[in-house]
Amino acid sequence: VVLAEYDTGVNIYGLAADGSGNIWTASGPPNTVRINATTGAMTTIANPGHYGVAPAATGRVWFGGWSGGVNVHAINPDGSVFMTSVGAGIVTAVTVHPDGSIWGSGYGNNTIVKIDPVTGALLCSATIPGGIGSNPHGIAVDRLGRLWMPVYSNGYVTVWNPDCTLV
């Protein structure tokens, strides 16, 4: 059963819900769409990248990036864009850890990165061990605070501690 349909006018890579009742699209460039889940009202917001989306409790909505050298960036509650480049290549997924830090999977250079949510500084990073494949696509945090990252090319899943070491 389809409850509702929304023609956003953008190609969508992913979706995430924030704590204020909005649905965010990982789409663009040039735009991301915020949908109010109660009213259906849509707002188009300029967005320089488009892979992965993760709303944080601070009100920032984090995105991975594919184009223009953008690794990870956020849209602030006022609509301005916060940019950071952490040397992670193409970040295809982002997530927010319970401690507030931002995590990303670096496709192409096979890394996992931890980012300071206030400054955008790189807190730690690690490379996927040789022999298990390459090109991570996705990242999730479990109830113990560990990060799970699938490795596209060989079907492995890696599990990381919050200090960027393998479990």
XYZ file of N, CA, C and O in Angstrom:
668
model
N 0.842 -1.165 0.000
C 0.000 0.000 0.000
C 0.894 1.237 0.000
O 1.770 1.381 0.851
N 0.678 2.126 -0.932
C 1.400 3.394 -0.988
C 0.588 4.430 -0.214
O -0.565 4.693 -0.535
N 1.189 5.007 0.813
C 0.484 5.992 1.630
C 0.517 7.378 1.012
O -0.418 8.150 1.164
N 1.606 7.689 0.345
C 1.740 9.002 -0.288
C 2.853 8.938 -1.311
O 3.732 8.074 -1.236
N 2.803 9.830 -2.278
C 3.866 9.968 -3.265
C 4.251 11.430 -3.341
O 3.386 12.310 -3.278
N 5.554 11.682 -3.470
C 6.052 13.049 -3.565
C 6.973 13.152 -4.768
O 7.965 12.431 -4.848
N 6.655 14.014 -5.695
C 7.512 14.261 -6.840
C 8.514 15.328 -6.435
O 8.214 16.521 -6.440
N 9.719 14.893 -6.075
C 10.731 15.812 -5.560
C 11.468 16.560 -6.667
O 12.084 17.580 -6.404
N 11.444 16.006 -7.871
C 12.156 16.647 -8.972
C 13.656 16.418 -8.962
O 14.381 17.047 -9.728
N 14.154 15.545 -8.076
C 15.583 15.232 -8.018
C 15.774 13.718 -8.047
O 14.859 12.955 -7.716
N 16.960 13.293 -8.460
C 17.309 11.875 -8.386
C 17.774 11.591 -6.970
O 18.668 12.258 -6.451
N 17.182 10.584 -6.330
C 17.421 10.328 -4.912
C 18.302 9.098 -4.731
O 18.014 8.028 -5.242
N 19.362 9.273 -3.957
C 20.278 8.187 -3.629
C 19.914 7.545 -2.293
O 20.140 6.373 -2.071
N 19.374 8.320 -1.364
C 19.025 7.799 -0.053
C 18.109 8.748 0.684
O 17.876 9.873 0.249
N 17.566 8.270 1.797
C 16.655 9.053 2.641
C 17.034 8.885 4.101
O 17.573 7.852 4.495
N 16.714 9.895 4.903
C 16.873 9.790 6.350
C 15.860 10.712 7.014
O 15.499 11.754 6.459
N 15.430 10.327 8.202
C 14.486 11.133 8.973
C 15.229 11.842 10.103
O 16.112 11.265 10.729
N 14.850 13.100 10.349
C 15.445 13.820 11.477
C 14.485 13.817 12.664
O 13.355 13.311 12.575
N 14.901 14.370 13.787
C 14.096 14.385 14.994
C 12.969 15.399 14.992
O 12.177 15.447 15.922
N 12.879 16.201 13.932
C 11.831 17.222 13.831
C 10.694 16.833 12.899
O 9.841 17.654 12.579
N 10.706 15.596 12.432
C 9.631 15.136 11.559
C 9.847 15.429 10.086
O 8.894 15.459 9.315
N 11.093 15.614 9.686
C 11.405 15.841 8.279
C 12.095 14.625 7.681
O 12.826 13.916 8.371
N 11.865 14.424 6.402
C 12.573 13.416 5.628
C 13.518 14.163 4.702
O 13.110 15.101 4.015
N 14.791 13.761 4.683
C 15.818 14.403 3.867
C 16.240 13.470 2.744
O 16.399 12.275 2.965
N 16.437 14.017 1.554
C 16.936 13.218 0.445
C 18.445 13.395 0.318
O 18.968 14.484 0.503
N 19.124 12.304 0.023
C 20.515 12.377 -0.423
C 20.404 12.451 -1.936
O 20.172 11.455 -2.608
N 20.498 13.652 -2.451
C 20.272 13.872 -3.880
C 21.069 15.076 -4.343
O 21.659 15.785 -3.549
N 21.061 15.269 -5.652
C 21.792 16.403 -6.201
C 23.176 15.971 -6.584
O 23.473 14.797 -6.555
N 24.101 16.812 -6.892
C 23.855 18.222 -6.923
C 22.907 18.604 -8.057
O 22.787 17.839 -8.978
N 22.229 19.697 -7.986
C 22.490 20.816 -7.102
C 21.597 20.880 -5.875
O 21.785 21.766 -5.060
N 20.621 19.976 -5.713
C 19.661 20.182 -4.631
C 19.370 18.933 -3.808
O 19.443 17.813 -4.297
N 18.997 19.190 -2.556
C 18.442 18.207 -1.642
C 17.014 18.675 -1.343
O 16.738 19.868 -1.392
N 16.146 17.730 -1.048
C 14.777 18.094 -0.715
C 14.485 17.653 0.717
O 14.807 16.532 1.106
N 13.886 18.558 1.490
C 13.412 18.255 2.840
C 11.890 18.180 2.761
O 11.238 19.104 2.288
N 11.330 17.049 3.205
C 9.883 16.849 3.177
C 9.375 16.817 4.614
O 9.853 16.025 5.430
N 8.416 17.663 4.930
C 7.777 17.615 6.233
C 6.843 16.403 6.217
O 5.891 16.354 5.440
N 7.127 15.417 7.058
C 6.374 14.164 7.026
C 4.928 14.331 7.471
O 4.079 13.496 7.150
N 4.607 15.394 8.182
C 3.244 15.632 8.639
C 2.414 16.339 7.569
O 1.297 15.930 7.263
N 2.971 17.404 7.006
C 2.210 18.223 6.058
C 2.477 17.885 4.596
O 1.687 18.242 3.725
N 3.615 17.238 4.315
C 3.995 16.955 2.935
C 4.681 18.128 2.250
O 5.072 18.028 1.093
N 4.845 19.242 2.947
C 5.506 20.417 2.359
C 6.950 20.072 2.026
O 7.649 19.441 2.823
N 7.387 20.492 0.841
C 8.749 20.221 0.400
C 9.533 21.526 0.280
O 9.013 22.523 -0.198
N 10.791 21.467 0.721
C 11.709 22.591 0.609
C 12.940 22.121 -0.140
O 13.525 21.092 0.214
N 13.336 22.853 -1.180
C 14.535 22.534 -1.941
C 15.692 23.351 -1.383
O 15.577 24.560 -1.181
N 16.817 22.673 -1.117
C 17.986 23.306 -0.515
C 19.203 22.993 -1.367
O 19.409 21.837 -1.761
N 20.011 24.008 -1.670
C 21.241 23.792 -2.438
C 22.152 22.827 -1.691
O 22.331 22.931 -0.481
N 22.728 21.875 -2.423
C 23.549 20.837 -1.818
C 24.652 20.447 -2.804
O 24.354 19.959 -3.877
N 25.929 20.625 -2.437
C 27.011 20.344 -3.375
C 27.342 18.873 -3.570
O 28.101 18.526 -4.469
N 26.844 17.985 -2.749
C 27.145 16.564 -2.866
C 25.894 15.757 -2.647
O 24.848 16.301 -2.341
N 25.998 14.441 -2.781
C 24.732 13.725 -2.743
C 24.772 12.275 -2.296
O 23.814 11.551 -2.476
N 25.821 11.788 -1.704
C 25.832 10.391 -1.295
C 25.770 10.273 0.217
O 26.601 10.826 0.921
N 24.806 9.540 0.699
C 24.634 9.342 2.121
C 24.021 10.552 2.786
O 24.290 11.684 2.396
N 23.168 10.319 3.772
C 22.537 11.402 4.515
C 22.320 10.924 5.950
O 21.898 9.785 6.172
N 22.670 11.796 6.923
C 22.523 11.437 8.331
C 22.228 12.686 9.150
O 23.119 13.497 9.387
N 20.987 12.870 9.591
C 20.663 14.004 10.464
C 21.262 13.804 11.860
O 21.256 12.707 12.393
N 21.788 14.880 12.434
C 22.348 14.842 13.783
C 21.421 15.562 14.748
O 20.627 16.419 14.343
N 21.536 15.251 16.015
C 20.706 15.884 17.037
C 20.953 17.388 17.123
O 20.111 18.129 17.615
N 22.089 17.854 16.628
C 22.428 19.278 16.648
C 21.627 20.092 15.634
O 21.661 21.315 15.660
N 20.925 19.398 14.724
C 20.187 20.077 13.664
C 20.912 20.068 12.334
O 20.317 20.334 11.305
N 22.218 19.789 12.362
C 22.956 19.650 11.107
C 22.557 18.339 10.439
O 22.368 17.324 11.101
N 22.444 18.385 9.115
C 22.194 17.164 8.342
C 23.444 16.917 7.515
O 23.834 17.752 6.694
N 24.078 15.771 7.726
C 25.362 15.436 7.116
C 25.179 14.636 5.835
O 24.286 13.796 5.747
N 26.075 14.884 4.889
C 26.047 14.206 3.589
C 27.451 13.776 3.200
O 28.424 14.456 3.502
N 27.529 12.656 2.487
C 28.768 12.303 1.809
C 28.804 13.051 0.487
O 27.821 13.666 0.085
N 29.928 12.993 -0.192
C 30.041 13.739 -1.441
C 30.692 12.933 -2.538
O 31.547 12.094 -2.299
N 30.283 13.195 -3.760
C 30.838 12.525 -4.920
C 31.535 13.511 -5.833
O 32.601 13.267 -6.347
N 30.954 14.648 -6.035
C 31.475 15.568 -7.038
C 32.130 16.786 -6.411
O 31.866 17.139 -5.269
N 33.008 17.416 -7.156
C 33.605 18.672 -6.741
C 34.594 18.573 -5.599
O 34.906 19.561 -4.956
N 35.121 17.370 -5.322
C 36.099 17.216 -4.262
C 35.526 17.285 -2.866
O 36.270 17.335 -1.894
N 34.219 17.311 -2.743
C 33.591 17.368 -1.425
C 33.628 15.970 -0.814
O 33.185 15.013 -1.423
N 34.185 15.854 0.391
C 34.179 14.564 1.073
C 32.937 14.425 1.935
O 32.156 13.503 1.776
N 32.781 15.328 2.875
C 31.656 15.314 3.798
C 31.258 16.769 4.043
O 32.110 17.647 4.151
N 29.983 17.015 4.106
C 29.505 18.361 4.393
C 28.162 18.259 5.106
O 27.578 17.181 5.181
N 27.707 19.390 5.627
C 26.436 19.409 6.350
C 25.632 20.621 5.933
O 26.185 21.651 5.550
N 24.315 20.475 6.020
C 23.427 21.615 5.885
C 23.017 22.002 7.304
O 22.526 21.167 8.070
N 23.281 23.252 7.657
C 22.953 23.769 8.979
C 21.460 24.073 9.078
O 20.787 24.208 8.049
N 20.929 24.200 10.285
C 19.505 24.518 10.440
C 19.069 25.790 9.709
O 17.922 25.889 9.277
N 19.984 26.750 9.523
C 19.628 27.983 8.807
C 19.732 27.850 7.288
O 19.515 28.806 6.560
N 20.103 26.649 6.794
C 20.198 26.405 5.357
C 21.580 26.618 4.780
O 21.830 26.283 3.622
N 22.506 27.169 5.562
C 23.871 27.344 5.064
C 24.576 25.990 5.014
O 24.190 25.045 5.704
N 25.613 25.910 4.191
C 26.341 24.653 4.010
C 27.679 24.737 4.747
O 28.415 25.711 4.612
N 27.974 23.715 5.535
C 29.240 23.582 6.253
C 30.073 22.564 5.494
O 29.665 21.417 5.329
N 31.235 22.983 4.992
C 32.071 22.110 4.172
C 33.256 21.593 4.977
O 33.815 22.308 5.801
N 33.665 20.361 4.697
C 34.896 19.812 5.244
C 35.472 18.831 4.234
O 34.737 18.206 3.477
N 36.773 18.740 4.190
C 37.443 17.789 3.320
C 38.416 17.012 4.180
O 39.359 17.583 4.725
N 38.179 15.726 4.322
C 38.949 14.917 5.256
C 39.825 13.877 4.566
O 40.316 12.968 5.201
N 40.016 14.020 3.266
C 40.900 13.114 2.549
C 40.378 11.704 2.428
O 41.151 10.752 2.370
N 39.076 11.569 2.383
C 38.470 10.233 2.345
C 38.051 9.820 0.948
O 37.372 8.820 0.778
N 38.420 10.583 -0.067
C 37.974 10.241 -1.412
C 36.484 10.512 -1.535
O 35.968 11.488 -1.015
N 35.800 9.623 -2.181
C 34.359 9.745 -2.388
C 33.652 9.071 -1.213
O 33.735 7.864 -1.041
N 32.975 9.856 -0.407
C 32.280 9.303 0.764
C 30.865 8.917 0.335
O 30.056 9.774 0.019
N 30.599 7.613 0.312
C 29.313 7.120 -0.179
C 28.282 6.930 0.910
O 27.126 6.657 0.607
N 28.690 7.056 2.162
C 27.733 6.907 3.258
C 28.239 7.649 4.476
O 29.443 7.774 4.679
N 27.306 8.142 5.275
C 27.637 8.795 6.539
C 26.666 8.309 7.608
O 25.558 7.875 7.303
N 27.114 8.385 8.854
C 26.245 8.082 9.981
C 26.686 8.927 11.167
O 27.816 9.412 11.204
N 25.788 9.094 12.113
C 26.093 9.840 13.333
C 26.208 8.836 14.473
O 25.295 8.053 14.731
N 27.349 8.848 15.148
C 27.625 7.963 16.277
C 26.892 8.498 17.516
O 26.632 9.704 17.610
N 26.561 7.647 18.492
C 25.932 8.139 19.720
C 26.731 9.225 20.441
O 26.155 10.053 21.152
N 28.060 9.271 20.248
C 28.868 10.323 20.873
C 28.820 11.634 20.085
O 29.445 12.618 20.462
N 28.079 11.648 18.963
C 27.929 12.850 18.152
C 28.882 12.941 16.977
O 28.698 13.773 16.085
N 29.930 12.121 16.968
C 30.882 12.167 15.861
C 30.232 11.681 14.570
O 29.256 10.929 14.584
N 30.787 12.140 13.459
C 30.284 11.784 12.134
C 31.254 10.771 11.529
O 32.473 10.956 11.585
N 30.711 9.723 10.937
C 31.527 8.670 10.331
C 31.186 8.554 8.855
O 30.032 8.721 8.470
N 32.190 8.235 8.053
C 31.968 8.067 6.624
C 32.756 6.897 6.058
O 33.801 6.517 6.600
N 32.239 6.325 4.974
C 32.941 5.262 4.255
C 33.532 5.865 2.987
O 32.822 6.438 2.170
N 34.846 5.754 2.847
C 35.559 6.360 1.724
C 35.755 5.390 0.571
O 36.688 4.588 0.569
N 34.879 5.489 -0.408
C 34.954 4.672 -1.625
C 36.158 5.130 -2.440
O 36.460 6.301 -2.510
N 36.829 4.219 -3.082
C 37.951 4.583 -3.941
C 39.279 4.484 -3.222
O 40.201 3.867 -3.722
N 39.390 5.083 -2.023
C 40.633 4.927 -1.268
C 40.453 4.002 -0.064
O 41.348 3.878 0.757
N 39.295 3.374 0.034
C 39.050 2.262 0.963
C 39.293 2.612 2.426
O 39.999 1.917 3.141
N 38.670 3.695 2.868
C 38.892 4.148 4.234
C 37.597 4.288 5.014
O 36.507 4.368 4.452
N 37.758 4.326 6.324
C 36.704 4.725 7.239
C 37.224 5.985 7.927
O 38.417 6.073 8.239
N 36.370 6.987 8.100
C 36.797 8.244 8.714
C 35.847 8.648 9.828
O 34.653 8.402 9.757
N 36.421 9.271 10.866
C 35.671 9.823 11.989
C 35.921 11.329 11.990
O 37.066 11.780 11.960
N 34.832 12.110 12.035
C 34.912 13.551 11.864
C 34.317 14.266 13.070
O 33.260 13.877 13.575
N 34.988 15.326 13.492
C 34.477 16.156 14.571
C 33.226 16.888 14.075
O 33.283 17.564 13.044
N 32.087 16.772 14.770
C 30.844 17.362 14.273
C 30.783 18.889 14.374
O 29.939 19.512 13.741
N 31.682 19.501 15.130
C 31.692 20.957 15.290
C 32.659 21.604 14.312
O 32.307 22.518 13.573
N 33.890 21.092 14.266
C 34.925 21.724 13.444
C 35.072 21.108 12.057
O 35.633 21.731 11.169
N 34.630 19.862 11.893
C 34.826 19.149 10.629
C 36.196 18.523 10.503
O 36.533 17.949 9.468
N 37.000 18.595 11.565
C 38.350 18.036 11.534
C 38.308 16.507 11.548
O 37.413 15.894 12.137
N 39.289 15.914 10.906
C 39.450 14.470 10.921
C 39.943 14.041 12.295
O 40.963 14.522 12.779
N 39.205 13.145 12.960
C 39.586 12.653 14.283
C 40.406 11.377 14.188
O 41.322 11.158 14.972
N 40.053 10.505 13.255
C 40.850 9.319 12.973
C 40.376 8.724 11.659
O 39.285 9.030 11.174
N 41.223 7.900 11.079
C 40.862 7.193 9.853
C 41.659 5.905 9.802
O 42.667 5.748 10.486
N 41.189 4.983 8.989
C 41.883 3.710 8.813
C 41.565 3.185 7.422
O 40.534 3.507 6.840
N 42.465 2.379 6.926
C 42.305 1.757 5.610
C 41.852 0.320 5.795
O 42.313 -0.373 6.707
N 40.964 -0.118 4.933
C 40.513 -1.511 4.956
C 41.720 -2.416 4.738
O 42.521 -2.164 3.842
N 41.871 -3.458 5.546
C 43.018 -4.354 5.377
C 43.055 -4.972 3.986
O 42.011 -5.278 3.397
N 44.252 -5.137 3.462
C 44.432 -5.741 2.141
C 43.860 -7.151 2.086
O 43.818 -7.861 3.081
N 43.400 -7.529 0.922
C 42.918 -8.882 0.699
C 41.445 -9.106 0.922
O 40.918 -10.153 0.555
N 40.741 -8.160 1.542
C 39.317 -8.405 1.761
C 38.437 -7.630 0.795
O 37.225 -7.681 0.895
N 39.031 -6.913 -0.123
C 38.233 -6.206 -1.107
C 38.413 -4.712 -1.019
O 39.293 -4.216 -0.317
N 37.552 -4.012 -1.737
C 37.667 -2.558 -1.785
C 36.301 -1.931 -2.028
O 35.320 -2.616 -2.264
N 36.298 -0.617 -1.962
C 35.135 0.205 -2.282
C 33.964 0.030 -1.320
O 32.921 -0.502 -1.666
N 34.137 0.519 -0.085
C 33.037 0.441 0.874
C 31.852 1.293 0.444
O 32.021 2.386 -0.066
N 30.682 0.759 0.622
C 29.420 1.443 0.306
C 28.477 1.289 1.477
O 27.707 0.356 1.537
N 28.530 2.196 2.429
C 27.612 2.143 3.551
C 28.341 2.143 4.864
O 29.512 1.782 4.944
N 27.621 2.560 5.901
C 28.173 2.532 7.251
C 27.004 2.611 8.234
O 26.025 3.313 7.989
N 27.094 1.846 9.298
C 26.044 1.846 10.325
C 26.698 1.672 11.681
O 27.754 1.049 11.803
N 26.071 2.227 12.702
C 26.573 2.097 14.067
C 25.602 1.215 14.856
O 24.390 1.333 14.712
N 26.159 0.291 15.652
C 25.296 -0.591 16.440
C 25.135 -0.058 17.862
O 25.695 0.975 18.227
N 24.379 -0.775 18.684
C 24.067 -0.311 20.041
C 25.290 -0.280 20.946
O 25.272 0.360 21.997
N 26.381 -0.957 20.548
C 27.619 -0.941 21.323
C 28.570 0.167 20.865
O 29.672 0.301 21.397
N 28.158 0.933 19.849
C 28.994 2.015 19.339
C 30.005 1.589 18.297
O 30.846 2.382 17.896
N 29.930 0.332 17.854
C 30.837 -0.143 16.807
C 30.292 0.257 15.440
O 29.082 0.372 15.259
N 31.197 0.443 14.490
C 30.827 0.838 13.137
C 30.931 -0.362 12.211
O 31.931 -1.065 12.211
N 29.891 -0.568 11.419
C 29.832 -1.671 10.467
C 29.902 -1.076 9.065
O 29.135 -0.171 8.732
N 30.830 -1.585 8.243
C 31.021 -1.038 6.914
C 31.136 -2.180 5.898
O 32.046 -3.003 5.988
N 30.206 -2.249 4.941
C 30.294 -3.291 3.920
C 31.357 -2.946 2.879
O 31.565 -1.787 2.546
N 32.033 -3.984 2.396
C 33.044 -3.826 1.358
C 32.463 -4.397 0.071
O 32.218 -5.596 -0.038
N 32.224 -3.532 -0.880
C 31.483 -3.856 -2.094
C 32.095 -4.988 -2.922
O 31.401 -5.904 -3.334
N 33.387 -4.942 -3.161
C 33.969 -5.813 -4.188
C 34.016 -7.294 -3.842
O 33.971 -8.122 -4.733
N 34.113 -7.666 -2.560
C 34.231 -9.083 -2.224
C 33.197 -9.583 -1.224
O 33.292 -10.703 -0.754
N 32.239 -8.757 -0.859
C 31.172 -9.206 0.014
C 31.514 -9.274 1.483
O 30.791 -9.892 2.250
N 32.598 -8.653 1.921
C 32.942 -8.629 3.330
C 32.213 -7.499 4.048
O 31.822 -6.509 3.436
N 32.091 -7.642 5.360
C 31.650 -6.563 6.227
C 32.739 -6.395 7.276
O 33.167 -7.365 7.895
N 33.207 -5.166 7.443
C 34.212 -4.883 8.465
C 33.529 -4.236 9.668
O 32.537 -3.531 9.519
N 34.065 -4.483 10.851
C 33.516 -3.928 12.090
C 34.651 -3.189 12.792
O 35.734 -3.722 12.998
N 34.364 -1.923 13.160
C 35.382 -1.011 13.673
C 35.002 -0.489 15.064
O 33.827 -0.268 15.345
N 36.021 -0.272 15.889
C 35.855 0.403 17.170
C 35.840 1.912 16.942
O 36.322 2.386 15.914
N 35.336 2.684 17.919
C 35.304 4.144 17.776
C 36.681 4.827 17.687
O 36.764 6.012 17.425
N 37.784 4.066 17.877
C 39.122 4.641 17.710
C 39.733 4.265 16.360
O 40.941 4.405 16.151
N 38.902 3.803 15.425
C 39.315 3.438 14.063
C 40.179 2.181 14.004
O 40.975 1.993 13.077
N 40.036 1.291 14.984
C 40.714 -0.005 14.915
C 39.664 -1.081 14.642
O 38.496 -0.934 15.021
N 40.078 -2.140 13.968
C 39.168 -3.255 13.718
C 38.825 -3.960 15.013
O 39.651 -4.070 15.926
N 37.600 -4.442 15.097
C 37.167 -5.211 16.276
C 37.890 -6.542 16.263
O 38.107 -7.137 15.256
